[in-house]
Short mmCIF file of C-alpha atoms in Angstrom, two decimals:
data_model
loop_
_atom_site.label_atom_id
_atom_site.label_comp_id
_atom_site.label_asym_id
_atom_site.label_seq_id
_atom_site.Cartn_x
_atom_site.Cartn_y
_atom_site.Cartn_z
CA MET P 1 103.62 143.48 198.58
CA VAL P 2 100.93 141.05 199.63
CA TYR P 3 102.82 138.27 197.91
CA ILE P 4 106.03 139.09 199.70
CA PHE P 5 104.27 139.24 203.05
CA ASN P 6 102.68 135.85 202.50
CA PHE P 7 105.97 134.42 201.35
CA ILE P 8 107.71 135.52 204.51
CA LEU P 9 104.84 134.25 206.62
CA LEU P 10 105.02 130.84 204.96
CA PHE P 11 108.75 130.59 205.53
CA ALA P 12 108.35 131.64 209.15
CA ILE P 13 105.73 128.96 209.74
CA ILE P 14 107.75 126.22 208.04
CA GLY P 15 110.96 127.35 209.70
CA LEU P 16 109.34 127.35 213.11
CA PHE P 17 107.84 123.94 212.52
CA PHE P 18 111.18 122.38 211.65
CA TYR P 19 112.92 124.26 214.43
CA PHE P 20 110.63 122.73 217.01
CA MET P 21 110.83 119.33 215.40
CA PHE P 22 114.59 119.28 215.51
CA VAL P 23 114.76 120.65 219.04
CA GLY P 24 112.40 117.85 220.01
CA THR P 25 114.59 115.08 218.64
CA ALA P 26 117.54 116.03 220.87
CA TYR P 27 119.86 115.38 217.94
CA ASN P 28 123.37 116.78 217.94
CA PHE P 29 124.13 118.16 214.54
CA ASN P 30 127.63 117.60 213.32
CA TRP P 31 127.96 119.49 210.06
CA GLN P 32 131.72 119.58 210.21
CA SER P 33 132.12 115.90 209.39
CA ILE P 34 129.74 116.23 206.45
CA TYR P 35 131.60 119.20 205.07
CA GLU P 36 134.73 117.08 204.75
CA TYR P 37 132.85 114.83 202.33
CA ARG P 38 131.37 117.66 200.24
CA GLN P 39 133.11 116.38 197.10
CA MET P 40 131.07 113.18 197.29
CA PHE P 41 127.85 115.16 197.31
CA ILE P 42 128.99 117.23 194.32
CA ASP P 43 130.06 114.14 192.35
CA GLY P 44 126.81 112.39 193.19
CA PHE P 45 124.80 115.43 192.16
CA PHE P 46 126.36 115.46 188.70
CA THR P 47 126.07 111.69 188.29
CA THR P 48 122.37 112.02 189.06
CA ILE P 49 122.08 114.74 186.41
CA TYR P 50 123.89 112.66 183.78
CA ILE P 51 121.92 109.52 184.47
CA SER P 52 118.57 111.32 184.52
CA PHE P 53 119.41 113.26 181.37
CA PHE P 54 120.27 110.22 179.29
CA SER P 55 117.34 108.20 180.60
CA LEU P 56 115.09 111.14 179.77
CA ILE P 57 116.03 111.15 176.13
CA LEU P 58 116.01 107.39 175.78
CA SER P 59 112.72 106.99 177.61
CA PHE P 60 111.05 109.49 175.30
CA PHE P 61 111.90 107.37 172.28
CA ILE P 62 110.88 104.18 174.06
CA GLY P 63 107.62 105.85 175.05
CA LEU P 64 107.01 107.05 171.51
CA PHE P 65 107.61 103.60 170.09
CA PHE P 66 105.27 101.84 172.48
CA ALA P 67 102.61 104.50 172.13
CA TYR P 68 102.67 103.65 168.45
CA GLY P 69 102.88 99.94 169.25
CA GLN P 70 99.73 100.02 171.32
CA ASN P 71 97.75 101.25 168.33
CA SER P 72 99.57 99.14 165.81
CA LYS P 73 97.79 96.88 163.34
CA ILE P 74 100.32 94.12 164.03
CA ILE P 75 98.63 92.12 166.78
CA LEU P 76 101.85 90.78 168.28
CA LEU P 77 103.32 94.26 168.61
CA ARG P 78 100.09 95.55 170.10
CA PHE P 79 99.99 92.75 172.67
CA PHE P 80 103.65 93.14 173.48
CA SER P 81 103.27 96.90 173.98
CA ARG P 82 100.29 96.36 176.26
CA PHE P 83 102.21 93.70 178.19
CA TYR P 84 105.23 95.97 178.55
CA VAL P 85 103.25 98.94 179.83
CA GLU P 86 101.22 96.87 182.28
CA THR P 87 104.13 94.92 183.77
CA ILE P 88 106.38 97.94 184.11
CA ARG P 89 103.68 100.10 185.66
CA GLY P 90 102.44 97.32 187.90
CA THR P 91 105.72 96.20 189.47
CA PRO P 92 108.11 98.03 191.81
CA LEU P 93 111.09 99.75 190.22
CA LEU P 94 113.29 98.15 192.86
CA VAL P 95 112.48 94.66 191.59
CA GLN P 96 112.94 95.76 187.98
CA ILE P 97 116.39 97.12 188.73
CA LEU P 98 117.50 93.95 190.50
CA ILE P 99 116.14 91.61 187.83
CA PHE P 100 117.46 93.70 184.99
CA PHE P 101 120.92 94.08 186.43
CA TYR P 102 121.53 90.66 187.94
CA VAL P 103 119.65 88.58 185.38
CA VAL P 104 119.23 90.35 182.04
CA ALA P 105 122.34 92.52 182.02
CA ALA P 106 124.45 89.68 183.42
CA ASN P 107 123.33 87.37 180.62
CA ILE P 108 123.94 89.79 177.80
CA GLY P 109 127.30 90.69 179.30
CA LEU P 110 126.46 94.29 180.12
CA ASN P 111 128.67 94.96 183.10
CA ASN P 112 128.72 98.73 183.17
CA ARG P 113 126.30 99.57 185.94
CA TYR P 114 125.87 103.15 184.79
CA ILE P 115 124.70 102.14 181.34
CA ALA P 116 122.53 99.43 182.86
CA GLY P 117 121.11 102.04 185.23
CA VAL P 118 120.27 104.43 182.41
CA LEU P 119 118.65 101.61 180.43
CA ILE P 120 116.45 100.35 183.23
CA LEU P 121 115.36 103.86 184.18
CA ALA P 122 114.51 104.57 180.55
CA ILE P 123 112.55 101.34 180.24
CA PHE P 124 110.70 102.12 183.44
CA SER P 125 109.90 105.68 182.54
CA GLY P 126 109.14 104.79 178.93
CA ALA P 127 106.03 102.91 180.01
CA TYR P 128 104.62 106.02 181.65
CA ILE P 129 105.60 108.25 178.78
CA SER P 130 103.96 105.90 176.30
CA GLU P 131 100.73 106.23 178.26
CA ILE P 132 101.06 110.01 178.29
CA ILE P 133 101.51 110.10 174.53
CA ARG P 134 98.76 107.57 173.87
CA ALA P 135 96.33 109.47 176.08
CA ALA P 136 97.12 112.74 174.34
CA ILE P 137 96.55 111.26 170.88
CA PHE P 138 93.36 109.59 172.04
CA SER P 139 92.03 112.81 173.43
CA ILE P 140 92.01 114.45 169.99
CA SER P 141 88.41 114.33 168.83
CA LYS P 142 87.24 112.20 165.95
CA GLU P 143 86.36 115.16 163.73
CA GLN P 144 90.02 116.05 163.52
CA TYR P 145 90.77 112.74 161.86
CA GLU P 146 87.77 113.14 159.59
CA THR P 147 89.00 116.59 158.62
CA GLY P 148 92.28 115.05 157.60
CA LEU P 149 90.46 112.48 155.52
CA SER P 150 88.26 115.04 153.85
CA LEU P 151 91.30 117.11 152.94
CA GLY P 152 92.71 114.05 151.20
CA PHE P 153 95.61 113.61 153.66
CA THR P 154 97.29 110.28 154.01
CA PRO P 155 97.19 108.90 157.59
CA PHE P 156 100.80 109.98 158.02
CA GLN P 157 100.00 113.52 156.89
CA THR P 158 96.96 113.60 159.18
CA TYR P 159 99.21 112.81 162.13
CA GLN P 160 101.94 115.15 160.99
CA TYR P 161 99.85 118.23 160.35
CA ILE P 162 96.72 117.82 162.45
CA ILE P 163 97.05 115.36 165.30
CA PHE P 164 100.59 115.84 166.57
CA PRO P 165 100.57 119.65 166.74
CA GLN P 166 97.53 119.41 169.01
CA ALA P 167 98.67 116.37 170.99
CA TYR P 168 102.05 117.94 171.57
CA LYS P 169 100.51 120.65 173.72
CA ARG P 170 98.81 118.04 175.87
CA ILE P 171 101.91 115.90 176.13
CA LEU P 172 104.35 118.52 177.34
CA PRO P 173 103.08 119.35 180.84
CA PRO P 174 102.73 115.73 182.05
CA LEU P 175 105.99 114.90 180.30
CA THR P 176 107.94 117.46 182.31
CA GLY P 177 106.34 116.02 185.43
CA GLN P 178 107.52 112.58 184.36
CA PHE P 179 111.02 113.92 183.91
CA ALA P 180 111.01 115.26 187.43
CA SER P 181 110.06 111.86 188.71
CA ILE P 182 112.86 110.16 186.77
CA ILE P 183 115.29 112.29 188.73
CA LYS P 184 113.82 111.07 192.00
CA ASP P 185 113.52 107.48 190.80
CA SER P 186 117.20 107.45 189.88
CA SER P 187 117.89 107.34 193.61
CA LEU P 188 116.86 103.68 193.58
CA LEU P 189 119.88 102.86 191.44
CA SER P 190 121.88 103.01 194.64
CA ILE P 191 121.00 99.35 195.24
CA ILE P 192 123.20 98.32 192.33
CA SER P 193 125.92 100.62 193.61
CA VAL P 194 125.63 103.40 191.05
CA ASN P 195 127.35 106.33 192.72
CA GLU P 196 124.60 108.88 192.32
CA LEU P 197 123.51 111.43 194.90
CA THR P 198 121.57 109.06 197.17
CA MET P 199 124.26 106.42 197.14
CA ASN P 200 126.94 108.93 198.03
CA ALA P 201 124.84 110.44 200.79
CA GLN P 202 124.29 106.97 202.22
CA GLU P 203 128.00 106.29 202.05
CA VAL P 204 128.84 109.51 203.82
CA ASN P 205 126.28 108.51 206.41
CA SER P 206 128.02 105.21 206.98
CA TYR P 207 131.40 106.90 207.38
CA THR P 208 130.23 109.63 209.72
CA PHE P 209 127.07 108.15 211.30
CA SER P 210 125.47 111.55 210.84
CA THR P 211 122.21 110.53 209.23
CA LEU P 212 120.25 113.76 209.18
CA GLU P 213 123.29 115.80 208.18
CA SER P 214 123.80 113.53 205.15
CA TYR P 215 120.17 113.34 204.12
CA ILE P 216 119.22 117.00 204.40
CA PRO P 217 121.70 118.01 201.66
CA LEU P 218 120.29 115.08 199.69
CA ALA P 219 116.76 116.46 199.87
CA ILE P 220 118.00 119.92 198.91
CA GLY P 221 119.95 118.47 196.00
CA TYR P 222 116.85 116.81 194.54
CA LEU P 223 114.77 119.90 195.11
CA LEU P 224 117.34 121.94 193.19
CA LEU P 225 116.89 119.60 190.25
CA THR P 226 113.13 119.09 190.32
CA TYR P 227 111.99 122.60 191.20
CA PRO P 228 113.12 124.26 187.95
CA ILE P 229 111.37 121.50 186.02
CA SER P 230 108.22 122.00 188.03
CA LEU P 231 108.39 125.75 187.41
CA TYR P 232 108.85 125.19 183.71
CA SER P 233 105.92 122.79 183.66
CA ARG P 234 103.72 125.45 185.27
CA ARG P 235 104.68 127.92 182.60
CA LEU P 236 103.90 125.44 179.90
CA GLU P 237 100.49 124.79 181.38
CA LYS P 238 99.76 128.50 181.33
CA LYS P 239 100.94 128.80 177.77
CA MET P 240 98.75 125.91 176.75
CA LYS P 241 95.65 127.66 178.05
CA ASP P 242 96.31 130.72 175.91
CA MET U 1 103.49 137.81 215.65
CA LEU U 2 100.22 136.49 216.95
CA PHE U 3 100.45 133.78 214.36
CA LYS U 4 103.94 132.80 215.43
CA SER U 5 103.16 132.60 219.10
CA LEU U 6 99.97 130.67 218.40
CA ILE U 7 101.89 128.12 216.41
CA SER U 8 104.65 127.77 218.97
CA VAL U 9 102.07 127.19 221.71
CA PHE U 10 100.34 124.65 219.54
CA LEU U 11 103.58 122.86 218.76
CA ALA U 12 104.69 122.86 222.35
CA LEU U 13 101.40 121.20 223.31
CA LEU U 14 101.80 118.72 220.54
CA LEU U 15 105.33 117.78 221.44
CA ASN U 16 104.96 117.68 225.19
CA PRO U 17 103.67 114.14 225.53
CA ILE U 18 106.67 112.91 223.56
CA PHE U 19 109.06 114.44 226.06
CA ILE U 20 107.22 112.98 229.00
CA ASN U 21 107.25 109.53 227.45
CA ALA U 22 110.96 109.70 226.80
CA ALA U 23 111.68 110.73 230.36
CA ASN U 24 110.34 107.69 232.22
CA GLU U 25 111.72 104.98 229.98
CA LYS U 26 111.68 101.67 231.80
CA PRO U 27 112.22 98.75 229.45
CA LEU U 28 115.61 98.33 227.86
CA ARG U 29 115.26 98.87 224.13
CA VAL U 30 117.89 96.84 222.31
CA GLY U 31 118.55 97.60 218.65
CA MET U 32 119.83 94.97 216.25
CA GLU U 33 119.59 94.05 212.59
CA LEU U 34 118.02 90.60 212.40
CA GLN U 35 120.03 89.59 209.34
CA TYR U 36 123.05 87.82 210.69
CA PRO U 37 122.26 84.29 211.77
CA PRO U 38 122.84 82.79 214.22
CA PHE U 39 123.67 85.98 216.13
CA GLU U 40 120.69 88.04 215.07
CA MET U 41 117.85 86.33 213.22
CA SER U 42 114.16 85.70 213.47
CA THR U 43 112.19 82.49 213.67
CA LYS U 44 109.71 81.57 210.98
CA ASP U 45 106.88 83.39 212.74
CA GLY U 46 109.00 86.54 213.02
CA THR U 47 110.11 86.42 216.65
CA PRO U 48 113.69 87.63 217.12
CA SER U 49 116.10 84.89 218.09
CA GLY U 50 119.80 84.18 218.16
CA ILE U 51 122.82 84.66 220.34
CA SER U 52 122.46 88.44 220.55
CA VAL U 53 118.80 88.12 221.46
CA ASP U 54 119.56 85.64 224.25
CA LEU U 55 122.38 87.90 225.36
CA ALA U 56 120.05 90.90 225.45
CA LYS U 57 117.56 88.94 227.53
CA ALA U 58 120.27 87.84 229.95
CA LEU U 59 121.38 91.46 230.24
CA GLY U 60 117.82 92.54 230.90
CA LYS U 61 117.57 89.98 233.67
CA TYR U 62 120.85 91.21 235.13
CA LEU U 63 119.69 94.83 235.06
CA GLY U 64 116.18 93.97 236.21
CA ARG U 65 114.62 95.64 233.16
CA LYS U 66 112.24 94.33 230.57
CA VAL U 67 113.84 93.91 227.14
CA ILE U 68 112.32 95.09 223.88
CA ILE U 69 114.12 94.01 220.71
CA GLU U 70 113.96 96.58 217.92
CA ASN U 71 114.80 95.28 214.45
CA ILE U 72 116.58 98.14 212.67
CA ALA U 73 118.54 98.16 209.41
CA TRP U 74 122.28 98.27 209.95
CA ASP U 75 122.59 101.82 208.62
CA GLY U 76 119.98 103.06 211.04
CA LEU U 77 121.34 101.49 214.21
CA ILE U 78 123.74 104.22 215.31
CA PRO U 79 121.39 107.08 214.38
CA SER U 80 118.60 105.35 216.33
CA LEU U 81 120.88 105.12 219.33
CA LYS U 82 121.88 108.77 219.01
CA THR U 83 118.27 109.91 218.80
CA LYS U 84 117.28 107.77 221.80
CA LYS U 85 114.99 105.47 219.87
CA ILE U 86 116.91 102.61 221.44
CA ASP U 87 119.10 102.35 224.54
CA ILE U 88 121.81 99.95 223.43
CA ILE U 89 122.93 98.07 220.33
CA ILE U 90 123.78 94.37 220.45
CA SER U 91 124.26 93.56 216.79
CA SER U 92 127.69 91.97 216.40
CA MET U 93 129.09 95.47 216.10
CA THR U 94 132.84 95.81 215.99
CA ILE U 95 134.42 98.48 218.16
CA THR U 96 136.13 100.96 215.82
CA ASN U 97 137.66 104.37 216.39
CA GLN U 98 135.31 105.92 213.88
CA ARG U 99 132.26 104.60 215.69
CA LYS U 100 133.78 105.56 219.03
CA LYS U 101 133.66 109.19 217.93
CA VAL U 102 129.88 109.15 218.03
CA ILE U 103 128.93 106.39 220.47
CA ASP U 104 130.39 104.52 223.42
CA PHE U 105 131.18 100.82 223.66
CA SER U 106 131.31 98.26 226.44
CA ILE U 107 134.30 95.99 226.91
CA PRO U 108 134.56 93.41 224.09
CA TYR U 109 132.43 90.28 224.38
CA ALA U 110 133.45 88.49 221.19
CA GLN U 111 135.90 88.72 218.32
CA SER U 112 135.86 88.15 214.62
CA ASN U 113 138.13 88.66 211.64
CA LEU U 114 137.66 89.99 208.17
CA CYS U 115 138.44 87.68 205.29
CA ILE U 116 137.88 87.38 201.55
CA LEU U 117 135.36 85.69 199.30
CA THR U 118 136.55 85.59 195.71
CA ASN U 119 135.83 83.68 192.50
CA PRO U 120 138.03 81.08 190.80
CA THR U 121 138.91 83.31 187.83
CA SER U 122 139.96 86.45 189.70
CA GLY U 123 143.38 85.09 190.62
CA VAL U 124 143.17 86.66 194.06
CA LYS U 125 145.30 84.76 196.56
CA SER U 126 145.65 87.26 199.38
CA ILE U 127 144.66 90.75 200.41
CA LYS U 128 147.72 92.16 198.60
CA ASP U 129 146.24 91.11 195.26
CA LEU U 130 143.22 93.27 195.93
CA ASN U 131 144.91 96.62 196.31
CA GLN U 132 145.31 96.96 192.52
CA LYS U 133 143.85 99.37 190.04
CA ASP U 134 141.90 96.81 188.04
CA LYS U 135 140.35 95.08 191.05
CA VAL U 136 136.78 95.57 192.20
CA VAL U 137 136.00 94.91 195.85
CA ALA U 138 132.41 94.48 197.03
CA VAL U 139 131.47 95.42 200.58
CA LYS U 140 128.30 95.76 202.60
CA LYS U 141 127.57 99.38 203.38
CA GLY U 142 128.68 100.57 206.80
CA THR U 143 130.30 97.30 207.91
CA THR U 144 133.88 96.98 209.13
CA GLY U 145 134.66 95.43 205.74
CA HIS U 146 133.52 98.67 204.12
CA LEU U 147 135.57 100.82 206.48
CA TYR U 148 138.60 98.57 205.96
CA ALA U 149 138.36 98.72 202.18
CA VAL U 150 138.05 102.51 202.10
CA LYS U 151 141.08 102.87 204.34
CA HIS U 152 143.40 100.15 203.08
CA LEU U 153 142.42 99.33 199.51
CA LYS U 154 142.84 102.78 198.03
CA LYS U 155 143.84 101.57 194.57
CA ALA U 156 140.94 99.16 194.11
CA ARG U 157 137.46 100.22 193.03
CA ILE U 158 135.07 99.72 195.92
CA LEU U 159 131.54 98.59 195.24
CA VAL U 160 129.24 99.54 198.10
CA LEU U 161 126.11 97.42 198.35
CA ASP U 162 123.13 97.30 200.66
CA LYS U 163 122.88 93.57 201.08
CA GLU U 164 125.30 90.78 201.72
CA SER U 165 123.47 88.67 199.11
CA SER U 166 124.04 91.28 196.37
CA ALA U 167 127.74 91.37 197.22
CA VAL U 168 127.97 87.58 196.87
CA LEU U 169 126.09 87.75 193.58
CA GLU U 170 128.55 90.35 192.28
CA VAL U 171 131.42 87.99 193.06
CA ILE U 172 129.67 85.00 191.47
CA GLN U 173 128.91 87.02 188.32
CA LYS U 174 132.56 88.15 188.28
CA ARG U 175 131.61 91.81 188.40
CA ALA U 176 133.53 92.02 191.64
CA ASP U 177 136.82 90.27 192.34
CA ALA U 178 136.23 89.91 196.04
CA PHE U 179 133.83 90.48 198.87
CA ILE U 180 135.23 91.41 202.25
CA TYR U 181 133.29 90.43 205.33
CA ASP U 182 133.66 88.41 208.51
CA GLN U 183 134.70 84.77 208.51
CA LEU U 184 131.38 83.26 209.50
CA THR U 185 129.54 84.99 206.65
CA ILE U 186 132.22 84.22 204.10
CA TYR U 187 132.32 80.59 205.20
CA ARG U 188 128.53 80.30 204.90
CA ASP U 189 128.43 82.00 201.52
CA TRP U 190 131.13 79.73 200.23
CA GLU U 191 129.21 76.68 201.50
CA LYS U 192 126.21 77.81 199.46
CA HIS U 193 128.21 78.48 196.29
CA LYS U 194 131.09 76.04 196.42
CA LYS U 195 131.61 75.90 192.67
CA THR U 196 131.48 79.57 191.89
CA THR U 197 133.31 81.08 194.84
CA VAL U 198 136.54 80.63 196.75
CA ALA U 199 136.82 81.49 200.43
CA LEU U 200 140.15 82.82 201.69
CA LEU U 201 139.44 82.47 205.38
CA GLN U 202 142.76 83.69 206.74
CA PRO U 203 142.35 86.98 208.62
CA ILE U 204 143.35 89.99 206.52
CA THR U 205 144.17 92.17 209.52
CA LYS U 206 146.71 91.60 212.27
CA ASN U 207 144.28 92.20 215.08
CA PRO U 208 140.79 90.76 215.21
CA GLY U 209 137.78 93.02 215.41
CA TYR U 210 136.26 93.06 218.87
CA TRP U 211 132.53 93.24 219.28
CA GLY U 212 131.04 95.44 221.95
CA ILE U 213 127.64 96.48 223.18
CA ALA U 214 127.10 100.03 221.98
CA LEU U 215 125.54 102.73 224.09
CA ARG U 216 125.26 106.50 224.07
CA LYS U 217 128.13 108.60 225.34
CA ASN U 218 127.99 109.97 228.87
CA GLU U 219 126.12 107.07 230.40
CA PRO U 220 128.83 105.78 232.75
CA GLU U 221 126.37 104.09 235.09
CA LEU U 222 124.85 101.90 232.41
CA LYS U 223 128.27 101.25 230.92
CA ALA U 224 129.68 100.02 234.22
CA LYS U 225 126.70 97.72 234.69
CA ILE U 226 127.00 96.31 231.18
CA ASN U 227 130.74 95.76 231.61
CA ASN U 228 130.13 93.89 234.86
CA PHE U 229 127.52 91.79 233.11
CA ILE U 230 129.92 90.86 230.31
CA ARG U 231 132.67 89.90 232.78
CA LYS U 232 130.21 87.76 234.68
CA ALA U 233 128.86 86.12 231.51
CA LYS U 234 132.39 85.32 230.38
CA SER U 235 133.33 83.69 233.66
CA ASP U 236 130.12 81.76 234.36
CA GLY U 237 130.01 80.15 230.92
CA THR U 238 127.01 82.02 229.49
CA PHE U 239 128.85 82.61 226.22
CA ASN U 240 129.97 78.98 225.96
CA LYS U 241 126.41 77.85 226.47
CA LEU U 242 125.18 80.19 223.74
CA ALA U 243 127.92 79.03 221.39
CA ASN U 244 126.98 75.40 221.96
CA LYS U 245 123.33 76.19 221.44
CA TYR U 246 123.70 78.03 218.14
CA LEU U 247 127.16 77.42 216.72
CA LYS U 248 128.15 73.87 217.55
CA ASN U 249 129.07 72.80 214.02
CA VAL U 250 130.66 76.07 213.11
CA LYS U 251 132.85 75.93 216.19
CA LYS U 252 134.09 72.48 215.19
CA LYS U 253 134.90 73.66 211.67
CA PHE U 254 136.61 76.80 212.86
CA ILE U 255 138.86 74.71 215.10
CA GLU U 256 139.55 72.34 212.21
CA LEU U 257 140.51 75.23 209.95
CA ASN U 258 142.55 76.86 212.71
CA ILE U 259 140.43 80.02 212.74
CA PRO U 260 139.94 81.80 216.07
CA PHE U 261 136.40 81.33 217.36
CA PHE U 262 134.08 84.16 218.46
CA PHE U 263 134.26 83.68 222.21
#
């Protein structure tokens, strides 16, 4: 009961806030024109899902590889992994997309902007995921490794049976968070004309000149995608504590 | 309930000063995107300059109001006008029926035509070659070129981009077969990339696009004043002076190539 009351109260406060805000802007809402373009929103929504989904999977493998690379005994690989993580994390995604698409992809003859979009998102997100994995493995205390040694495990077995099962629990919650941010970051692909949700909303805006009406469904669309992930991440965190 | 009323009182207090400020607006706020030299551009230190800026200042003088230039991205111009962030738009904006649905325009003050930038390998010779299934047409989002392509090039795949420079790059890299924009831009882009692009400067539409000063609907007083100003500027040579100041060489070339000039 108390929960429900507080829920309603929260919605009333937020609703009132936005109501006054929108009254204050003296903006004439024209939902009719947006409704005519609903198919574009639906198409964009699914394109965003596809692109995020494939980049998710790919970025996990990229992350895994570079997490390994950063601890590798091969110096070149270690340096390269470090270089990759630092440059990707230290530069804007916008610049990465432009350089990747107009320079790298153009040179290797990759002209499909959807595949290029998935690749660049995966490369971008992979750097973060590699840090998540690396941090989780690092956080396992030294005794665990020593236990493996004393049991006569090979390094591979130590990782397989002792380190990974523990690290896995620490990886999952931040990983789901990272997946939610891939979904939002995919909106930047609109600059290379990938018809995902943001791009289509912007296009509808330029046909109808109804900015707020195009962008409010956009915000709701992203929330619909990220909220379940966020909920799931919460549950995982709870589970991890037990 | 107490909570609700408290919050509404608080919000009303918070919002009040905004309303008061909006009510006694004095200076004329002119919106434009400073990305289209020599009409709208900025000098090296960032001050707005160009034909539209001079025009806005002349209009301000005529109306007896101070002029504030607001640099706003093309996509945001009409929404800014609708939400009263600016009073008028002078940004080489073509008068179209679609735009007329949401905002009002003055009488035309200039004209321009759409034309095509293509690459040597695309084989595009005229606009007819573009309305094909395997053709990719790049446009800048929200421009008349974009609106034209959506309406008339239904068979082609339309590539909507944020920046003119990306659209040119797409054509150079042969990812797009053509870029549709106005003649001045296409001419300039071709000048920069003579080897990799081909400019088809002949107008692709029968009628030119007419540029107007945009204002909100239901402001007949301001509209009448702006219209009078444009008539006066046309007859007393203001536009010619501006053209000579900023577009001398372009005007010569346009006459050479038999392309109708802006004014």
